[in-house]
Amino acid sequence: VKNRTIDAMRSCCMYLDHQGVVTDSALKVYGSPYQPEFYSWAFNLPRGTTKGGCREKWASMPKAAIDVLLTHGPPMGHGDWVFNHKQERERFGCPDLLDFVEAYPPKVHVFGHIHEGHGVTFNGKSLFVNASSMNEHYNALNVHVPIIIDIPISGGASE
């Protein structure tokens, strides 16, 4: 069933499993489903410098300019606030991913995973978009408005 689902998705969209693509308008997009360990979810990696961990995975991404970076979760400090069991705000972004995007800034970094962090931040180099569509209770009805952005491409147009 899993392979049939993936095949069906590939007939109408492109699934990026830690890989990139260049669009017809020369927009460089890179997508990775990996994330720091979170319960028993798919694509979990150990945090930090552990062999096979997040730092190693992010370091394997292209160092050349990326226009749009798509990851499951956020880098530390961008759209990553959650309320812990004491109702205190706590950051859950990945510091290793932050190190990568600061060293090799994409124009836009789109992610989700931290539902409470929906919104946009900017660090002077990259636009960070937490495009989560649900709230922290996994309710998707009338929760977050869509975020629409224009990305400049060569020739002055936008995509």
Coordinates of C-alpha atoms in Angstrom, one line a residue:
V1 CA 0.0 0.0 0.0
K2 CA 2.8 2.4 0.9
N3 CA 4.5 2.1 -2.5
R4 CA 1.1 2.6 -4.3
T5 CA 0.4 5.7 -2.3
I6 CA 3.9 7.1 -3.1
D7 CA 3.5 6.3 -6.8
A8 CA 0.1 8.0 -6.9
M9 CA 1.5 11.1 -5.2
R10 CA 4.4 11.2 -7.7
S11 CA 1.9 11.2 -10.6
C12 CA 0.6 14.7 -9.5
C13 CA 3.4 16.2 -7.3
M14 CA 7.0 15.8 -6.5
Y15 CA 8.1 14.2 -3.3
L16 CA 11.5 15.4 -2.1
D17 CA 13.2 12.9 0.2
H18 CA 16.3 14.9 1.1
Q19 CA 16.8 16.0 -2.4
G20 CA 16.5 19.0 -4.7
V21 CA 14.9 20.0 -7.9
V22 CA 15.2 23.0 -10.2
T23 CA 11.8 24.2 -11.5
D24 CA 11.1 25.2 -15.1
S25 CA 11.6 28.8 -14.0
A26 CA 15.0 27.9 -12.5
L27 CA 13.9 28.1 -8.9
K28 CA 16.1 25.8 -6.8
V29 CA 14.0 23.8 -4.2
Y30 CA 15.4 21.4 -1.7
G31 CA 13.2 19.2 0.5
S32 CA 13.9 17.0 3.5
P33 CA 11.5 15.2 5.7
Y34 CA 14.0 14.6 8.6
Q35 CA 13.6 16.0 12.0
P36 CA 15.1 15.8 15.5
E37 CA 13.6 12.8 17.5
F38 CA 10.0 13.4 18.4
Y39 CA 8.1 10.5 20.0
S40 CA 8.1 7.6 17.5
W41 CA 7.4 9.7 14.3
A42 CA 8.8 8.9 11.0
F43 CA 12.1 10.4 9.8
N44 CA 13.4 10.9 13.4
L45 CA 17.1 11.5 13.8
P46 CA 19.1 12.0 17.0
R47 CA 19.9 15.6 17.9
G48 CA 23.4 16.8 17.7
T49 CA 26.6 15.3 16.4
T50 CA 25.7 11.7 16.9
K51 CA 26.7 9.6 13.8
G52 CA 23.6 9.6 11.6
G53 CA 22.1 12.5 13.5
C54 CA 20.7 15.8 12.5
R55 CA 23.9 17.7 12.2
E56 CA 25.3 15.1 9.8
K57 CA 22.0 15.0 7.8
W58 CA 21.8 18.8 7.4
A59 CA 25.5 19.0 6.5
S60 CA 24.8 16.7 3.5
M61 CA 22.4 19.3 1.9
P62 CA 23.8 21.4 -0.9
K63 CA 26.0 24.3 0.1
A64 CA 25.2 26.1 -3.2
A65 CA 22.4 28.7 -3.2
I66 CA 18.9 27.2 -2.4
D67 CA 15.9 29.4 -3.2
V68 CA 13.4 27.4 -1.2
L69 CA 14.3 25.0 1.6
L70 CA 11.4 22.7 2.7
T71 CA 11.8 20.8 6.0
H72 CA 9.4 19.1 8.3
G73 CA 10.4 21.1 11.4
P74 CA 11.8 24.5 12.1
P75 CA 15.3 25.7 12.9
M76 CA 15.8 26.9 16.5
G77 CA 14.3 30.3 17.0
H78 CA 11.9 30.5 14.1
G79 CA 8.3 29.4 14.5
D80 CA 9.3 26.9 17.2
W81 CA 7.6 28.0 20.4
V82 CA 5.4 25.5 22.2
F83 CA 3.8 25.4 25.6
N84 CA 5.1 22.7 27.9
H85 CA 3.2 20.9 30.6
K86 CA 3.6 23.9 32.9
Q87 CA 2.1 26.2 30.3
E88 CA 5.5 27.9 29.9
R89 CA 6.8 28.7 26.4
E90 CA 9.7 26.6 25.2
R91 CA 11.6 26.4 21.9
F92 CA 11.7 23.1 20.1
G93 CA 13.5 24.0 16.8
C94 CA 16.6 22.3 15.7
P95 CA 19.9 24.1 16.5
D96 CA 21.7 22.0 14.0
L97 CA 19.3 23.1 11.2
L98 CA 19.7 26.7 12.4
D99 CA 23.5 26.4 12.0
F100 CA 23.0 25.2 8.4
V101 CA 20.6 27.9 7.3
E102 CA 22.7 30.6 8.9
A103 CA 25.8 29.3 7.1
Y104 CA 24.0 28.7 3.8
P105 CA 20.9 30.9 3.9
P106 CA 18.0 30.0 1.5
K107 CA 15.8 32.8 0.3
V108 CA 12.8 31.1 1.9
H109 CA 12.7 28.2 4.5
V110 CA 9.2 26.6 4.8
F111 CA 8.4 24.1 7.5
G112 CA 5.6 23.1 9.9
H113 CA 5.6 20.5 12.7
I114 CA 5.3 23.1 15.5
H115 CA 1.7 24.0 15.1
E116 CA 1.7 26.9 17.7
G117 CA 4.5 28.5 15.8
H118 CA 2.5 29.3 12.6
G119 CA 3.7 32.6 11.1
V120 CA 6.7 34.3 9.5
T121 CA 10.0 35.5 10.7
F122 CA 13.0 37.1 8.9
N123 CA 16.6 37.2 10.0
G124 CA 17.9 39.7 7.4
K125 CA 18.9 36.9 4.9
S126 CA 16.1 34.3 4.9
L127 CA 12.3 34.4 5.2
F128 CA 11.2 31.6 7.6
V129 CA 7.6 30.4 7.1
N130 CA 5.9 28.0 9.6
A131 CA 3.0 27.0 7.4
S132 CA 1.4 24.6 9.9
S133 CA -2.3 24.2 9.1
M134 CA -3.4 22.7 12.4
N135 CA -3.4 23.9 16.0
E136 CA -1.6 22.0 18.9
H137 CA -4.7 19.8 19.3
Y138 CA -4.5 18.7 15.6
N139 CA -7.6 20.7 14.7
A140 CA -7.5 22.0 11.2
L141 CA -10.8 23.8 11.1
N142 CA -10.6 27.6 10.9
V143 CA -7.3 27.6 12.7
H144 CA -4.5 29.3 10.6
V145 CA -4.9 31.5 7.6
P146 CA -2.7 30.4 4.6
I147 CA 0.6 32.2 4.2
I148 CA 1.1 33.4 0.6
I149 CA 4.6 34.6 -0.5
D150 CA 6.1 35.6 -3.8
I151 CA 9.6 34.4 -4.5
P152 CA 11.6 36.5 -7.0
I153 CA 13.0 34.5 -9.9
S154 CA 15.5 35.5 -12.6
G155 CA 14.0 37.9 -15.1
G156 CA 12.1 40.0 -12.6
A157 CA 9.1 37.8 -12.4
S158 CA 8.0 35.8 -9.3
E159 CA 6.7 32.3 -8.7

